[in-house]
Short mmCIF file of C-alpha atoms in Angstrom, two decimals:
data_model
loop_
_atom_site.label_atom_id
_atom_site.label_comp_id
_atom_site.label_asym_id
_atom_site.label_seq_id
_atom_site.Cartn_x
_atom_site.Cartn_y
_atom_site.Cartn_z
CA UNK W 1 -39.88 40.36 30.59
CA UNK W 2 -38.32 38.30 32.42
CA UNK W 3 -35.35 36.19 31.52
CA UNK W 4 -36.07 32.17 31.25
CA UNK W 5 -33.13 30.51 33.15
CA UNK W 6 -30.63 28.02 31.13
CA UNK W 7 -31.39 24.75 31.82
CA UNK W 8 -27.94 23.41 33.74
CA UNK W 9 -26.53 20.29 33.31
CA UNK W 10 -24.92 17.64 34.67
CA UNK W 11 -21.97 16.40 33.16
CA UNK W 12 -23.35 13.31 33.01
CA UNK W 13 -26.52 14.62 31.54
CA UNK W 14 -24.68 16.11 28.80
CA UNK W 15 -21.96 12.90 28.27
CA UNK W 16 -25.34 11.12 27.31
CA UNK W 17 -26.79 14.28 25.77
CA UNK W 18 -24.15 14.35 23.15
CA UNK W 19 -23.00 10.24 23.61
CA UNK W 20 -19.38 10.87 24.52
CA UNK W 21 -17.24 9.61 27.43
CA UNK W 22 -17.24 11.16 30.69
CA UNK W 23 -13.65 10.76 30.29
CA UNK W 24 -13.50 13.21 27.00
CA UNK W 25 -14.71 15.77 28.86
CA UNK W 26 -12.71 16.34 31.49
CA UNK W 27 -10.11 15.77 28.55
CA UNK W 28 -11.96 18.59 26.68
CA UNK W 29 -11.96 20.52 29.44
CA UNK W 30 -8.22 19.89 29.87
CA UNK W 31 -6.60 20.97 27.03
CA UNK W 32 -9.22 23.82 26.50
CA UNK W 33 -11.63 22.68 23.88
CA UNK W 34 -14.93 22.38 26.30
CA UNK W 35 -15.16 23.73 29.22
CA UNK W 36 -17.93 23.72 31.70
CA UNK W 37 -20.01 26.88 32.72
CA UNK W 38 -20.06 26.84 35.54
CA UNK W 39 -17.81 24.23 38.72
CA UNK W 40 -19.08 23.84 41.70
CA UNK W 41 -16.98 24.48 44.45
CA UNK W 42 -17.90 22.63 47.43
CA UNK W 43 -18.13 19.00 45.03
CA UNK W 44 -16.46 19.90 42.54
CA UNK W 45 -18.86 18.65 39.98
CA UNK W 46 -19.21 20.44 36.55
CA UNK W 47 -22.13 21.35 34.51
CA UNK W 48 -22.87 22.63 31.59
CA UNK W 49 -25.75 25.20 30.06
CA UNK W 50 -28.02 24.23 26.93
CA UNK W 51 -26.23 26.60 24.50
CA UNK W 52 -22.71 25.12 24.79
CA UNK W 53 -24.63 22.15 22.82
CA UNK W 54 -23.81 24.22 19.40
CA UNK W 55 -19.96 23.88 20.87
CA UNK W 56 -19.72 20.74 20.70
CA UNK W 57 -21.95 20.49 17.30
CA UNK W 58 -18.79 21.69 15.54
CA UNK W 59 -16.04 19.78 18.21
CA UNK W 60 -18.24 16.18 17.40
CA UNK W 61 -17.94 16.79 13.69
CA UNK W 62 -14.08 18.21 12.95
CA UNK W 63 -13.64 15.25 15.02
CA UNK W 64 -15.37 12.86 12.56
CA UNK W 65 -12.79 14.38 9.28
CA UNK W 66 -9.94 13.63 10.99
CA UNK W 67 -9.51 17.63 11.44
CA UNK W 68 -6.95 17.53 14.74
CA UNK W 69 -7.54 18.78 18.63
CA UNK W 70 -4.90 21.48 17.97
CA UNK W 71 -6.42 22.91 14.66
CA UNK W 72 -10.10 22.07 16.71
CA UNK W 73 -9.29 25.80 18.74
CA UNK W 74 -8.36 27.69 16.42
CA UNK W 75 -11.58 27.10 14.08
CA UNK W 76 -13.20 27.98 17.38
CA UNK W 77 -12.18 31.38 17.68
CA UNK W 78 -13.10 32.40 13.98
CA UNK W 79 -15.98 34.45 12.13
CA UNK W 80 -18.85 32.08 10.12
CA UNK W 81 -17.31 34.26 7.26
CA UNK W 82 -13.54 32.89 8.08
CA UNK W 83 -14.93 29.46 9.53
CA UNK W 84 -15.60 28.91 6.10
CA UNK W 85 -12.84 29.36 4.84
CA UNK W 86 -11.37 26.83 6.55
CA UNK W 87 -13.79 24.29 5.86
CA UNK W 88 -13.17 24.32 2.29
CA UNK W 89 -9.30 23.75 3.61
CA UNK W 90 -10.48 21.25 5.58
CA UNK W 91 -12.41 19.43 2.32
CA UNK W 92 -9.91 19.57 0.23
CA UNK W 93 -7.56 17.89 3.36
CA UNK W 94 -10.76 14.73 2.77
CA UNK W 95 -10.42 14.46 -1.12
CA UNK W 96 -6.59 13.69 -0.56
CA UNK W 97 -7.42 11.30 2.26
CA UNK W 98 -9.97 9.87 0.09
CA UNK W 99 -7.60 9.00 -2.65
CA UNK W 100 -4.74 8.00 -0.69
CA UNK W 101 -8.05 5.33 0.83
CA UNK W 102 -8.20 4.44 -2.66
CA UNK W 103 -5.38 3.66 -3.59
CA UNK W 104 -4.76 1.95 0.15
CA UNK W 105 -7.83 0.02 -1.20
CA UNK W 106 -6.31 -1.06 -5.07
CA UNK W 107 -3.11 -2.35 -2.82
CA UNK W 108 -5.15 -4.76 -1.10
CA UNK W 109 -6.90 -5.46 -4.06
CA UNK W 110 -3.21 -6.58 -5.56
CA UNK W 111 -2.29 -7.96 -3.21
CA UNK W 112 -5.15 -10.10 -2.67
CA UNK W 113 -5.40 -10.67 -6.04
CA UNK W 114 -1.30 -11.42 -6.71
CA UNK W 115 -1.69 -14.24 -3.44
CA UNK W 116 -4.63 -15.64 -5.50
CA UNK W 117 -2.26 -16.71 -9.34
CA UNK W 118 -0.09 -17.95 -6.43
CA UNK W 119 -2.44 -20.72 -4.98
CA UNK W 120 -3.66 -21.39 -8.24
CA UNK W 121 -0.63 -22.87 -10.38
CA UNK W 122 -1.63 -25.95 -11.50
CA UNK W 123 0.36 -27.28 -11.13
CA UNK W 124 5.13 -27.40 -10.95
CA UNK W 125 8.67 -28.09 -12.31
CA UNK W 126 5.84 -28.34 -15.32
CA UNK W 127 5.13 -26.07 -18.37
CA UNK W 128 1.82 -24.90 -18.30
CA UNK W 129 0.47 -22.58 -20.44
CA UNK W 130 -1.38 -18.87 -19.04
CA UNK W 131 -4.09 -15.64 -20.26
CA UNK W 132 -2.33 -13.18 -18.34
CA UNK W 133 -3.75 -9.05 -17.90
CA UNK W 134 -0.63 -6.47 -18.71
CA UNK W 135 1.06 -5.23 -15.89
CA UNK W 136 2.72 -2.30 -14.57
CA UNK W 137 6.59 -3.01 -13.23
CA UNK W 138 9.45 -0.92 -11.30
CA UNK W 139 12.65 -1.97 -12.95
CA UNK W 140 16.18 -1.19 -12.63
CA UNK W 141 19.04 -2.00 -15.32
CA UNK W 142 21.92 -4.03 -14.31
CA UNK W 143 24.29 -6.06 -16.15
CA UNK W 144 25.80 -7.58 -12.96
CA UNK W 145 23.18 -9.51 -11.07
CA UNK W 146 22.62 -12.96 -10.79
CA UNK W 147 20.27 -15.77 -9.82
CA UNK W 148 23.70 -16.47 -7.19
CA UNK W 149 24.27 -13.13 -6.80
CA UNK W 150 22.53 -9.75 -7.16
CA UNK W 151 23.77 -6.56 -5.15
CA UNK W 152 21.64 -4.58 -2.43
CA UNK W 153 22.37 -1.81 -4.07
CA UNK W 154 18.78 -3.04 -7.18
CA UNK W 155 15.94 -3.22 -4.46
CA UNK W 156 17.55 -0.90 -2.02
CA UNK W 157 17.03 1.79 -4.76
CA UNK W 158 13.48 0.36 -5.83
CA UNK W 159 12.18 0.20 -2.30
CA UNK W 160 12.85 3.67 -1.58
CA UNK W 161 11.28 5.00 -5.13
CA UNK W 162 8.22 3.01 -4.29
CA UNK W 163 8.73 4.42 -0.59
CA UNK W 164 9.80 7.76 -1.93
CA UNK W 165 5.91 7.70 -4.10
CA UNK W 166 3.67 6.72 -0.79
CA UNK W 167 3.23 3.61 -1.81
CA UNK W 168 5.09 0.13 -0.35
CA UNK W 169 7.00 -3.07 -2.12
CA UNK W 170 5.89 -5.60 -3.03
CA UNK W 171 6.71 -8.71 -0.88
CA UNK W 172 7.47 -10.07 -4.58
CA UNK W 173 9.94 -9.99 -7.83
CA UNK W 174 12.23 -10.81 -10.13
CA UNK W 175 14.54 -10.69 -12.55
CA UNK W 176 14.00 -10.24 -16.96
CA UNK W 177 16.71 -12.01 -18.87
CA UNK W 178 16.93 -13.20 -22.85
CA UNK W 179 15.79 -15.65 -23.79
CA UNK W 180 18.36 -18.15 -24.96
CA UNK W 181 20.15 -21.49 -24.23
CA UNK W 182 21.64 -21.38 -20.76
CA UNK W 183 24.18 -24.08 -19.32
CA UNK W 184 24.81 -23.51 -15.90
CA UNK W 185 22.84 -21.27 -12.82
CA UNK W 186 25.89 -19.33 -13.69
CA UNK W 187 25.18 -17.95 -17.26
CA UNK W 188 22.03 -16.93 -16.15
CA UNK W 189 22.62 -12.38 -16.40
CA UNK W 190 19.41 -10.61 -15.41
CA UNK W 191 18.46 -6.87 -17.83
CA UNK W 192 16.11 -5.90 -15.42
CA UNK W 193 15.61 -6.25 -12.19
CA UNK W 194 11.47 -4.75 -10.97
CA UNK W 195 9.01 -5.82 -8.39
CA UNK W 196 5.06 -5.17 -9.64
CA UNK W 197 3.52 -1.96 -8.50
CA UNK W 198 0.67 -1.90 -6.45
CA UNK W 199 -0.62 1.22 -7.46
CA UNK W 200 -1.27 3.04 -11.32
CA UNK W 201 -0.32 6.31 -10.09
CA UNK W 202 1.97 8.37 -12.18
CA UNK W 203 5.75 8.03 -10.30
CA UNK W 204 6.98 11.17 -11.21
CA UNK W 205 10.44 10.70 -9.09
CA UNK W 206 12.49 7.53 -10.28
CA UNK W 207 16.26 7.31 -10.02
CA UNK W 208 18.62 7.37 -12.85
CA UNK W 209 18.44 3.87 -14.49
CA UNK W 210 14.89 2.92 -12.05
CA UNK W 211 12.02 3.09 -14.91
CA UNK W 212 7.65 1.81 -15.44
CA UNK W 213 7.99 -0.73 -17.88
CA UNK W 214 5.10 -2.70 -18.98
CA UNK W 215 4.65 -7.15 -18.42
CA UNK W 216 2.26 -7.69 -22.05
CA UNK W 217 -0.46 -8.90 -22.12
CA UNK W 218 -1.11 -12.32 -23.27
CA UNK W 219 -0.34 -15.85 -23.90
CA UNK W 220 2.86 -17.00 -22.34
CA UNK W 221 3.96 -20.57 -21.14
CA UNK W 222 5.34 -20.22 -17.16
CA UNK W 223 7.26 -23.48 -15.36
CA UNK W 224 6.88 -22.79 -11.84
CA UNK W 225 8.88 -24.62 -9.51
CA UNK W 226 10.53 -24.32 -5.34
CA UNK W 227 14.27 -22.44 -5.51
CA UNK W 228 17.31 -24.13 -5.26
CA UNK W 229 20.26 -23.67 -8.27
CA UNK W 230 19.85 -27.28 -9.72
CA UNK W 231 16.05 -26.43 -10.53
CA UNK W 232 16.26 -23.48 -11.79
CA UNK W 233 18.45 -25.20 -14.45
CA UNK W 234 16.51 -27.86 -14.74
CA UNK W 235 12.87 -25.19 -14.80
CA UNK W 236 14.65 -23.51 -17.27
CA UNK W 237 15.48 -25.69 -19.77
CA UNK W 238 12.30 -27.63 -19.90
CA UNK W 239 10.50 -23.75 -19.97
CA UNK W 240 12.99 -23.55 -22.96
CA UNK W 241 12.15 -26.50 -24.67
CA UNK W 242 8.52 -26.26 -24.76
CA UNK W 243 9.03 -22.62 -25.99
CA UNK W 244 11.38 -23.73 -28.77
CA UNK W 245 9.07 -26.17 -29.58
CA UNK W 246 6.36 -23.78 -30.87
CA UNK W 247 8.29 -22.76 -33.75
CA UNK W 248 6.96 -19.53 -33.08
CA UNK W 249 9.70 -17.57 -34.74
CA UNK W 250 11.09 -15.88 -30.76
CA UNK W 251 14.98 -14.41 -30.65
CA UNK W 252 17.25 -13.18 -28.04
CA UNK W 253 15.08 -10.16 -27.78
CA UNK W 254 12.20 -12.24 -27.02
CA UNK W 255 12.31 -11.53 -22.78
CA UNK W 256 12.48 -14.66 -19.62
CA UNK W 257 9.68 -13.33 -16.65
CA UNK W 258 11.20 -13.86 -13.18
CA UNK W 259 9.07 -13.51 -10.44
CA UNK W 260 10.71 -14.42 -6.70
CA UNK W 261 7.35 -15.36 -4.44
CA UNK W 262 7.53 -16.10 -0.61
CA UNK W 263 5.95 -19.75 0.34
CA UNK W 264 5.05 -19.13 3.66
CA UNK W 265 5.54 -15.45 6.04
CA UNK W 266 6.30 -16.68 9.15
CA UNK W 267 9.40 -16.07 11.37
CA UNK W 268 9.79 -19.56 12.89
CA UNK W 269 10.12 -21.20 8.75
CA UNK W 270 13.22 -21.77 6.84
CA UNK W 271 12.81 -18.47 3.96
CA UNK W 272 11.58 -20.76 0.50
CA UNK W 273 10.76 -19.61 -2.55
CA UNK W 274 8.58 -20.13 -5.67
CA UNK W 275 10.15 -19.32 -8.62
CA UNK W 276 7.59 -19.20 -11.86
CA UNK W 277 9.11 -18.41 -15.42
CA UNK W 278 7.15 -16.75 -17.99
CA UNK W 279 7.63 -16.08 -21.89
CA UNK W 280 5.46 -14.44 -23.73
CA UNK W 281 4.00 -16.79 -26.91
CA UNK W 282 1.44 -14.59 -28.71
#
């Protein structure tokens, strides 16, 4: 019986069949991932056999799921039984990436929602009421931070905690202080500084004085304004008087939630922040 002679494919032909650029075949040849079966010494033309196509299928499949070229070279040396185990490992890697991308998607939605909330503030320098869903915040206890002076160590601790857990710091931050009368900007002292969390994932490695708390859902009395020291005091007094007029039996344990939000992200504009003060009223 005469053996059928295998057809050789030029680099252009195999490029079209496998939908890969010619430069990719040159690169694969250089690093030893996929080599031509024959190179014409006179013309230096590369030729490939049809039987090599299954090797390219494996390479493309592994590249598609994000396997490195180094790991692909390793996979090519495996037996079918070993390749099953290798693919099981790749499956776990892909599942982890999917979880990470789900978190990225959730972070995107959260960031978008925060911006939409900022845009939808109905009025500035006047009290308004709004319903809020609960929100997880990463907090750090403080006894020395004020509105006019906040040591960098507190924000550094929050940033390090968030990034250590594989997330990113929110562009929003704020503080929590007790509801009471304040006469000057220097009278405000924070109990906590915080940043809203962009993930629902459980945070395991928390530094001392850092904890995850919840801003409760419900009805809030709010006031928003562009930050200045004088405006802060005036806006807070207006909010305090409004809440006092509701006769809600609030006391010093009642918290004021403050959020600072940038009004622009342009490096060419002077930094300006909008502040929103919120008090839970039901």
